[in-house]
Amino acid sequence: TKGQLTRAQAADGGRLRRESEHAEIDDNRLAWIQRMLAELSPPDRLLMELVLEGKTLAVISHVLDCAEGTVSRRRKRIEAWLRRQALCADDDR
């Protein structure tokens, strides 16, 4: 019936709006991460770019020519810094 079609179209429009809002949030998060990574030293930026690309610890350690343990510790340090920056950004809102 016409009423069912109208309800279905309204529901679909709501779903599309939510998907668009989620995509915008994801885009904002990615832009924020990219701004933060730009503040890192070139080796730390490269490390995190490789992490974001899904490279393994072994691959990253090979690219950076250092031990896997070093990569792991540096990654943890950078991630802690990013968390602190995110908390500060939330406080500024």
Tab-separated table of C-alpha atoms in Angstrom:
chain	number	residue	atom	x	y	z
A	1	THR	CA	0.000	0.000	0.000
A	2	LYS	CA	0.966	3.618	-0.315
A	3	GLY	CA	1.344	4.006	3.484
A	4	GLN	CA	3.766	1.065	3.664
A	5	LEU	CA	5.823	2.513	0.823
A	6	THR	CA	5.966	5.912	2.536
A	7	ARG	CA	7.084	4.316	5.832
A	8	ALA	CA	9.710	2.224	4.042
A	9	GLN	CA	11.071	5.279	2.239
A	10	ALA	CA	11.184	7.253	5.496
A	11	ALA	CA	13.026	4.422	7.253
A	12	ASP	CA	15.503	4.162	4.385
A	13	GLY	CA	16.103	7.928	4.476
A	14	GLY	CA	16.857	7.711	8.205
A	15	ARG	CA	19.323	4.891	7.589
A	16	LEU	CA	21.081	6.883	4.875
A	17	ARG	CA	21.343	9.934	7.185
A	18	ARG	CA	22.865	7.782	9.951
A	19	GLU	CA	25.352	6.231	7.515
A	20	SER	CA	26.294	9.696	6.288
A	21	GLU	CA	26.765	10.940	9.863
A	22	HIS	CA	28.957	7.930	10.702
A	23	ALA	CA	31.039	8.496	7.564
A	24	GLU	CA	31.511	12.147	8.552
A	25	ILE	CA	32.629	11.126	12.061
A	26	ASP	CA	35.087	8.619	10.569
A	27	ASP	CA	36.421	11.283	8.189
A	28	ASN	CA	36.871	13.701	11.109
A	29	ARG	CA	38.709	11.058	13.140
A	30	LEU	CA	40.996	10.228	10.239
A	31	ALA	CA	41.749	13.915	9.654
A	32	TRP	CA	42.538	14.334	13.377
A	33	ILE	CA	44.869	11.317	13.349
A	34	GLN	CA	46.644	12.662	10.266
A	35	ARG	CA	47.117	16.064	11.959
A	36	MET	CA	48.547	14.347	15.032
A	37	LEU	CA	50.872	12.133	12.997
A	38	ALA	CA	52.219	15.243	11.257
A	39	GLU	CA	53.507	16.376	14.662
A	40	LEU	CA	55.647	13.256	15.105
A	41	SER	CA	59.264	12.868	14.109
A	42	PRO	CA	59.669	11.305	10.645
A	43	PRO	CA	60.661	7.849	12.035
A	44	ASP	CA	57.712	7.799	14.467
A	45	ARG	CA	55.352	9.006	11.732
A	46	LEU	CA	56.581	6.229	9.428
A	47	LEU	CA	56.114	3.674	12.205
A	48	MET	CA	52.493	4.724	12.754
A	49	GLU	CA	51.749	4.932	9.034
A	50	LEU	CA	52.965	1.339	8.705
A	51	VAL	CA	50.807	0.338	11.693
A	52	LEU	CA	47.772	1.988	10.091
A	53	GLU	CA	48.513	0.127	6.864
A	54	GLY	CA	48.306	-3.116	8.857
A	55	LYS	CA	51.979	-4.063	8.550
A	56	THR	CA	53.280	-6.640	10.987
A	57	LEU	CA	55.744	-5.922	13.758
A	58	ALA	CA	58.380	-7.895	11.829
A	59	VAL	CA	57.867	-5.825	8.670
A	60	ILE	CA	57.940	-2.542	10.583
A	61	SER	CA	61.114	-3.518	12.432
A	62	HIS	CA	62.745	-4.438	9.109
A	63	VAL	CA	61.724	-1.134	7.475
A	64	LEU	CA	62.936	0.886	10.475
A	65	ASP	CA	66.029	-1.300	10.920
A	66	CYS	CA	65.466	-1.892	14.627
A	67	ALA	CA	64.358	-4.693	16.924
A	68	GLU	CA	60.714	-5.722	17.172
A	69	GLY	CA	60.773	-4.888	20.879
A	70	THR	CA	61.890	-1.357	20.055
A	71	VAL	CA	59.052	-0.984	17.540
A	72	SER	CA	56.580	-2.294	20.103
A	73	ARG	CA	57.758	0.125	22.810
A	74	ARG	CA	57.765	3.090	20.415
A	75	ARG	CA	54.276	2.210	19.188
A	76	LYS	CA	52.954	2.000	22.754
A	77	ARG	CA	54.541	5.350	23.591
A	78	ILE	CA	53.028	7.016	20.522
A	79	GLU	CA	49.613	5.466	21.168
A	80	ALA	CA	49.700	6.740	24.763
A	81	TRP	CA	50.556	10.206	23.440
A	82	LEU	CA	47.653	10.011	20.965
A	83	ARG	CA	45.262	9.013	23.769
A	84	ARG	CA	46.400	12.001	25.844
A	85	GLN	CA	45.926	14.305	22.843
A	86	ALA	CA	42.444	12.879	22.274
A	87	LEU	CA	41.516	13.517	25.906
A	88	CYS	CA	42.762	17.090	25.648
A	89	ALA	CA	40.778	17.570	22.427
A	90	ASP	CA	37.646	16.271	24.165
A	91	ASP	CA	38.207	18.677	27.052
A	92	ASP	CA	38.436	21.598	24.610
A	93	ARG	CA	34.926	20.915	23.275
